[in-house]
CSV table of C-alpha atoms in Angstrom, one decimal:
chain,number,residue,atom,x,y,z
A,316,MET,CA,0.0,0.0,0.0
A,317,LYS,CA,2.7,2.5,0.9
A,318,ASN,CA,4.6,1.7,-2.3
A,319,LEU,CA,1.5,3.0,-4.2
A,320,PHE,CA,1.6,6.2,-2.2
A,321,ILE,CA,5.3,6.6,-3.0
A,322,LEU,CA,4.6,6.1,-6.7
A,323,CYS,CA,2.1,8.9,-6.7
A,324,PHE,CA,3.5,11.4,-4.3
A,325,CYS,CA,7.2,11.1,-3.8
A,326,LEU,CA,8.0,13.6,-6.5
A,327,MET,CA,5.1,16.0,-5.8
A,328,ASN,CA,6.2,19.3,-4.4
A,329,ALA,CA,9.7,18.0,-3.5
A,330,PHE,CA,11.0,21.5,-3.2
A,331,GLN,CA,8.5,22.1,-0.3
A,332,VAL,CA,9.7,19.3,1.9
A,333,SER,CA,12.1,21.4,3.9
A,334,ALA,CA,9.1,23.5,5.1
A,335,GLN,CA,7.6,20.5,6.8
A,336,LEU,CA,10.7,18.6,7.9
A,337,ASN,CA,13.6,20.1,9.8
A,338,LEU,CA,16.3,17.4,10.1
A,339,LYS,CA,18.5,19.8,12.2
A,340,ASP,CA,16.1,19.7,15.2
A,341,SER,CA,14.2,16.5,14.1
A,342,THR,CA,10.8,18.0,13.8
A,343,ALA,CA,7.9,17.2,11.5
A,344,GLN,CA,4.9,19.4,10.6
A,345,ILE,CA,2.0,18.7,8.3
A,346,VAL,CA,1.2,21.7,6.1
A,347,ALA,CA,-1.4,21.5,3.3
A,348,TYR,CA,-0.2,22.3,-0.2
A,349,TRP,CA,-3.4,21.8,-2.1
A,350,ASN,CA,-4.6,23.2,-5.4
A,351,LYS,CA,-8.1,24.2,-6.4
A,352,GLY,CA,-9.7,21.4,-8.3
A,353,GLU,CA,-7.7,18.6,-6.7
A,354,LYS,CA,-9.8,15.6,-5.7
A,355,TYR,CA,-9.3,12.1,-4.4
A,356,CYS,CA,-11.6,9.2,-3.7
A,357,TYR,CA,-11.2,7.2,-0.5
A,358,ASN,CA,-12.5,3.8,0.6
A,359,TYR,CA,-13.9,3.5,4.1
A,360,ALA,CA,-14.7,0.3,6.0
A,361,ALA,CA,-16.1,0.0,9.5
A,362,GLN,CA,-16.7,-3.1,11.7
A,363,THR,CA,-18.0,-3.8,15.2
A,364,ILE,CA,-16.9,-7.0,16.9
A,365,GLU,CA,-17.8,-8.6,20.3
A,366,ILE,CA,-15.3,-10.9,22.0
A,367,LYS,CA,-16.5,-13.3,24.8
A,368,GLY,CA,-13.7,-15.6,25.9
A,369,THR,CA,-12.6,-17.4,22.8
A,370,ASP,CA,-15.7,-16.6,20.8
A,371,THR,CA,-15.7,-13.6,18.3
A,372,THR,CA,-18.9,-12.3,16.8
A,373,GLU,CA,-19.1,-9.6,14.1
A,374,LEU,CA,-22.0,-7.4,15.0
A,375,SER,CA,-21.9,-5.1,12.0
A,376,TYR,CA,-19.9,-4.2,8.9
A,377,SER,CA,-20.1,-1.4,6.5
A,378,GLU,CA,-18.2,-0.2,3.4
A,379,SER,CA,-18.5,3.2,1.7
A,380,LYS,CA,-16.7,5.4,-0.8
A,381,PHE,CA,-16.3,9.2,-0.5
A,382,GLU,CA,-14.6,12.0,-2.4
A,383,LEU,CA,-12.6,15.0,-1.1
A,384,GLU,CA,-12.3,17.9,-3.5
A,385,VAL,CA,-10.6,21.3,-3.0
A,386,ILE,CA,-13.1,23.9,-4.3
A,387,ASP,CA,-11.2,27.0,-3.2
A,388,SER,CA,-7.8,28.0,-1.9
A,389,SER,CA,-6.3,31.2,-0.7
A,390,ALA,CA,-3.4,32.4,1.5
A,391,ASN,CA,-5.6,31.9,4.5
A,392,GLY,CA,-6.9,28.4,3.9
A,393,TYR,CA,-9.0,26.0,1.9
A,394,LEU,CA,-12.5,24.9,1.2
A,395,ILE,CA,-13.0,21.2,0.8
A,396,ASN,CA,-16.1,19.4,-0.3
A,397,TYR,CA,-16.8,15.9,1.1
A,398,THR,CA,-19.3,13.8,-0.8
A,399,LYS,CA,-20.3,10.2,0.2
A,400,LEU,CA,-20.7,8.3,-3.0
A,401,SER,CA,-22.0,4.9,-1.8
A,402,GLU,CA,-22.5,2.8,1.3
A,403,ALA,CA,-23.4,-0.8,2.1
A,404,VAL,CA,-24.2,-2.2,5.6
A,405,SER,CA,-24.6,-5.6,7.1
A,406,ILE,CA,-26.0,-6.3,10.6
A,407,SER,CA,-25.7,-9.6,12.5
A,408,ASP,CA,-29.4,-9.7,13.3
A,409,GLU,CA,-30.7,-8.9,9.8
A,410,LYS,CA,-34.3,-9.6,10.6
A,411,SER,CA,-34.8,-7.2,13.5
A,412,PRO,CA,-36.5,-3.8,12.9
A,413,ILE,CA,-33.5,-2.1,14.4
A,414,ALA,CA,-31.2,-3.7,11.9
A,415,SER,CA,-33.4,-2.6,9.1
A,416,LEU,CA,-33.4,0.9,10.5
A,417,LEU,CA,-29.6,1.0,10.7
A,418,LYS,CA,-29.2,-0.2,7.1
A,419,ARG,CA,-31.6,2.4,5.8
A,420,VAL,CA,-30.0,5.2,7.9
A,421,ALA,CA,-26.7,4.3,6.3
A,422,ASN,CA,-28.0,5.4,2.9
A,423,ILE,CA,-29.2,8.7,4.1
A,424,GLY,CA,-26.8,11.5,3.3
A,425,ASN,CA,-25.4,9.9,0.1
A,426,SER,CA,-24.7,12.6,-2.5
A,427,ILE,CA,-25.1,15.4,0.1
A,428,SER,CA,-21.9,17.4,0.1
A,429,ILE,CA,-20.4,18.8,3.2
A,430,THR,CA,-18.0,21.8,2.9
A,431,PHE,CA,-15.1,22.1,5.3
A,432,LYS,CA,-13.1,25.2,5.9
A,433,THR,CA,-9.5,24.8,7.0
A,434,ASN,CA,-6.7,27.3,7.8
A,435,GLU,CA,-3.6,27.7,5.8
A,436,TYR,CA,-2.1,24.5,7.3
A,437,GLY,CA,-5.1,22.3,6.5
A,438,SER,CA,-6.4,22.2,10.0
A,439,LEU,CA,-10.2,22.0,10.2
A,440,GLN,CA,-11.8,25.2,11.3
A,441,GLU,CA,-15.5,24.7,10.7
A,442,ILE,CA,-18.2,23.0,8.7
A,443,VAL,CA,-19.5,25.8,6.5
A,444,ASN,CA,-22.9,24.3,5.6
A,445,PHE,CA,-23.6,22.4,8.8
A,446,ASP,CA,-27.2,23.6,9.3
A,447,GLU,CA,-28.0,22.8,5.6
A,448,TYR,CA,-26.5,19.4,5.9
A,449,LYS,CA,-28.2,18.6,9.2
A,450,ASN,CA,-31.6,19.8,8.0
A,451,SER,CA,-31.4,17.6,5.0
A,452,LEU,CA,-30.5,14.6,7.1
A,453,MET,CA,-33.3,15.3,9.6
A,454,SER,CA,-35.9,15.6,6.8
A,455,GLN,CA,-34.8,12.3,5.3
A,456,LEU,CA,-34.8,10.7,8.8
A,457,GLU,CA,-38.4,11.9,9.5
A,458,THR,CA,-39.5,10.4,6.2
A,459,LEU,CA,-37.8,7.2,7.0
A,460,ILE,CA,-39.5,7.0,10.4
A,461,LYS,CA,-43.0,7.5,8.9
A,462,GLU,CA,-42.3,4.7,6.4
A,463,MET,CA,-41.1,2.3,9.0
A,464,GLU,CA,-44.0,3.1,11.4
A,465,LYS,CA,-46.4,2.1,8.7
A,466,GLU,CA,-44.6,-1.3,8.3
A,467,LEU,CA,-44.6,-2.0,12.0
A,468,LYS,CA,-47.9,-3.2,13.4
A,469,ASP,CA,-46.8,-3.8,17.0
A,470,LYS,CA,-46.9,-0.8,19.3
A,471,THR,CA,-44.0,-2.0,21.5
A,472,THR,CA,-41.8,-2.3,18.4
A,473,ARG,CA,-42.8,1.2,17.2
A,474,GLU,CA,-41.9,2.6,20.6
A,475,ALA,CA,-38.5,0.8,20.4
A,476,LEU,CA,-38.0,2.3,16.9
A,477,ASN,CA,-38.6,5.8,18.2
A,478,THR,CA,-36.1,5.2,21.1
A,479,ALA,CA,-33.5,3.8,18.6
A,480,ILE,CA,-33.9,6.8,16.2
A,481,ALA,CA,-33.6,9.5,18.9
A,482,PRO,CA,-29.8,9.6,18.9
A,483,PHE,CA,-29.8,10.2,15.1
A,484,MET,CA,-31.8,13.4,15.5
A,485,SER,CA,-29.1,15.4,17.2
A,486,ASP,CA,-26.1,17.6,16.4
A,487,ALA,CA,-23.9,15.0,18.1
A,488,TYR,CA,-24.9,12.3,15.6
A,489,VAL,CA,-24.3,14.6,12.6
A,490,TYR,CA,-20.8,15.3,13.9
A,491,LYS,CA,-20.2,11.7,14.8
A,492,SER,CA,-21.3,10.5,11.4
A,493,ILE,CA,-18.4,12.4,9.8
A,494,GLU,CA,-15.8,12.0,12.6
A,495,PRO,CA,-13.6,9.7,10.6
A,496,ILE,CA,-13.4,12.3,7.8
A,497,THR,CA,-12.8,15.3,10.1
A,498,SER,CA,-10.1,13.3,12.0
A,499,LEU,CA,-8.0,13.2,8.8
A,500,PHE,CA,-7.1,16.8,9.4
A,501,SER,CA,-6.5,16.5,13.1
A,502,PHE,CA,-2.6,16.6,12.8
A,503,HIS,CA,-2.3,19.4,10.3
A,504,GLY,CA,-0.4,22.4,11.5
A,505,TYR,CA,1.2,20.8,14.6
A,506,LYS,CA,4.9,20.4,15.0
A,507,PHE,CA,6.2,17.1,16.4
A,508,LYS,CA,9.6,16.1,17.4
A,509,LEU,CA,10.4,12.7,16.0
A,510,ASN,CA,11.2,11.0,19.3
A,511,GLU,CA,8.8,12.7,21.6
A,512,ARG,CA,5.3,11.9,22.9
A,513,TYR,CA,2.8,14.7,23.5
A,514,THR,CA,0.1,14.3,26.2
A,515,ASP,CA,-2.9,16.5,26.8
A,516,ASN,CA,-5.9,16.4,29.0
A,517,ILE,CA,-9.0,16.7,26.9
A,518,GLN,CA,-12.8,16.4,27.0
A,519,VAL,CA,-14.4,13.3,25.2
A,520,ALA,CA,-18.0,12.7,24.4
A,521,SER,CA,-20.0,10.5,26.7
A,522,PRO,CA,-20.9,7.2,24.9
A,523,PHE,CA,-24.3,7.3,26.5
A,524,GLU,CA,-25.4,10.8,27.5
A,525,GLN,CA,-25.9,13.2,24.6
A,526,GLY,CA,-24.2,16.5,25.1
A,527,LYS,CA,-22.2,15.3,28.1
A,528,THR,CA,-18.4,15.1,28.1
A,529,LEU,CA,-15.9,13.1,30.2
A,530,ASP,CA,-12.3,13.7,31.2
A,531,GLY,CA,-9.8,12.0,28.9
A,532,GLU,CA,-6.2,11.8,28.1
A,533,LEU,CA,-4.8,12.2,24.5
A,534,GLN,CA,-1.3,11.1,23.6
A,535,ARG,CA,0.2,11.8,20.1
A,536,TYR,CA,3.5,11.0,18.5
A,537,VAL,CA,5.3,10.3,15.3
A,538,ALA,CA,5.4,6.6,14.9
A,539,GLU,CA,7.2,6.2,11.6
A,540,PHE,CA,9.1,8.5,9.2
A,541,ASN,CA,10.6,7.8,5.8
A,542,PRO,CA,13.1,10.6,4.9
A,543,GLU,CA,13.2,9.4,1.3
A,544,THR,CA,9.5,9.7,0.6
A,545,THR,CA,8.4,11.9,3.5
A,546,TRP,CA,5.4,9.6,4.2
A,547,THR,CA,4.9,10.0,7.9
A,548,THR,CA,2.7,7.9,10.2
A,549,PHE,CA,1.3,9.6,13.3
A,550,HIS,CA,-0.4,7.7,16.2
A,551,SER,CA,-2.8,8.9,18.8
A,552,VAL,CA,-4.2,7.2,21.9
A,553,THR,CA,-7.3,8.4,23.8
A,554,ARG,CA,-8.2,7.0,27.2
A,555,TYR,CA,-11.4,7.7,29.1
A,556,ASP,CA,-11.5,8.4,32.8
A,557,LYS,CA,-12.7,5.1,34.2
A,558,GLU,CA,-14.6,6.5,37.2
A,559,GLN,CA,-16.5,9.0,35.0
A,560,LEU,CA,-17.1,6.2,32.5
A,561,LYS,CA,-18.8,4.2,35.3
A,562,MET,CA,-20.8,7.2,36.3
A,563,THR,CA,-22.2,7.9,32.9
A,564,THR,CA,-23.0,4.1,32.5
A,565,LEU,CA,-24.9,4.3,35.8
A,566,HIS,CA,-26.9,7.3,34.6
A,567,TYR,CA,-27.7,5.5,31.4
A,568,ILE,CA,-28.8,2.2,33.1
A,569,ASN,CA,-31.0,4.1,35.6
A,570,SER,CA,-32.7,5.9,32.7
A,571,LEU,CA,-33.9,2.5,31.6
A,572,LEU,CA,-35.0,1.1,35.0
A,573,PRO,CA,-38.1,1.7,37.1
A,574,GLU,CA,-37.7,3.8,40.2
A,575,ASN,CA,-37.6,0.9,42.6
A,576,GLN,CA,-34.8,-0.8,40.7
A,577,LYS,CA,-32.4,2.1,40.1
A,578,ILE,CA,-28.7,1.7,41.0
A,579,THR,CA,-27.5,3.9,43.8
A,580,SER,CA,-23.7,3.5,43.6
A,581,THR,CA,-21.0,3.1,40.9
A,582,SER,CA,-19.8,0.1,43.0
A,583,GLU,CA,-22.7,-1.8,41.4
A,584,VAL,CA,-21.4,-1.0,37.9
A,585,PRO,CA,-18.9,-3.5,36.5
A,586,GLU,CA,-15.4,-2.2,35.9
A,587,MET,CA,-15.1,-0.7,32.5
A,588,SER,CA,-12.5,0.9,30.2
A,589,MET,CA,-12.7,2.7,26.9
A,590,ASP,CA,-9.5,3.4,24.9
A,591,SER,CA,-9.1,4.3,21.3
A,592,TYR,CA,-6.1,4.1,19.0
A,593,THR,CA,-5.8,6.0,15.7
A,594,SER,CA,-3.1,5.9,13.1
A,595,PHE,CA,-2.7,8.4,10.1
A,596,THR,CA,-0.2,8.1,7.3
A,597,ILE,CA,0.2,11.5,5.7
A,598,HIS,CA,2.5,12.9,2.9
A,599,LEU,CA,4.5,15.8,4.3
A,600,GLY,CA,5.2,17.3,0.9
A,601,THR,CA,1.5,17.8,0.1
A,602,GLY,CA,-0.5,17.3,3.3
A,603,TRP,CA,-2.8,14.7,1.7
A,604,PRO,CA,-3.8,11.7,4.0
A,605,GLY,CA,-3.1,8.4,2.4
A,606,TYR,CA,-4.3,5.9,5.1
A,607,ALA,CA,-6.0,6.1,8.5
A,608,SER,CA,-7.2,3.5,10.9
A,609,PHE,CA,-9.1,3.6,14.2
A,610,LEU,CA,-9.7,1.1,17.0
A,611,GLN,CA,-11.9,1.7,20.0
A,612,GLU,CA,-11.8,-1.0,22.7
A,613,THR,CA,-14.5,-1.1,25.4
A,614,GLY,CA,-13.6,-3.6,28.1
A,615,GLU,CA,-16.2,-5.2,30.5
A,616,PRO,CA,-15.7,-8.1,32.9
A,617,THR,CA,-17.1,-10.8,30.6
A,618,LYS,CA,-16.7,-9.3,27.1
A,619,THR,CA,-14.8,-6.8,25.0
A,620,LYS,CA,-16.3,-4.8,22.2
A,621,LEU,CA,-14.1,-3.5,19.3
A,622,LYS,CA,-15.1,-0.7,16.9
A,623,LYS,CA,-12.8,-0.4,14.0
A,624,TRP,CA,-12.6,1.7,10.8
A,625,VAL,CA,-10.1,2.1,8.0
A,626,ILE,CA,-9.7,4.8,5.4
A,627,GLU,CA,-7.5,4.3,2.3
A,628,ILE,CA,-6.9,6.5,-0.7
A,629,GLU,CA,-8.0,5.0,-4.0
A,630,LEU,CA,-5.3,5.1,-6.6
């Protein structure tokens, strides 16, 4: 895979490499050198796996293709269009109404472009047409709900459908749905010493409570650097605060329980952990991402759930 990247990029903007790599003090910096009209297609694959002892079960799998196109450039930054071209989803329990819902939701948003604004380094600044994109998604979701309610005769199942669809009707879902794309620009502009790890205290989204955040730790570093091609691999590790993770789990469980069964202490919540690992391979001479992967590991006493995605440029 990296050989293909080298073939396409090793000679591009070679005269600019010194602006991103300083061998004297061993630092690397990703700076975007993009031209209006440039566009690349990427393949995206996501998978959710559950592990219990020696048994491994695939809960869901999806594949999609999207395009990134530079529609404007200036001394102050760039405008980039993101368009999802296609998506296919498989769910382990194909016959359940919720599985049907998830598969239909996956196709919502195809062909709707999102416009990102970056600074001169290529670091994401804002989603220019967020409201327009969100309103379009919400309109399609409402139509989908009405269609499915007509198909479902059982009242309990319809209520379960409305509960399942609620998370999709929020700003948080809209941002989450494009997180793999926005993360491609998360290293742009920063300077990294090649043999140093950088640690920051950050706020991370609660996995259960919409709009709530938890304390977390983010560690980033240069994992691999090829001085001949300037392809550089960056790693990041995010760890959730375990006690706050237990607390948000308690709140979520209590929201599902009747009053006389509610949990009163986090000591009744099993020990949990949530860590995520992300890798990006980016060309320093141009700032274009070539490959990215993500793994989130949620550990419980009896099982582990893995969420994975991979993005790869199509050449």
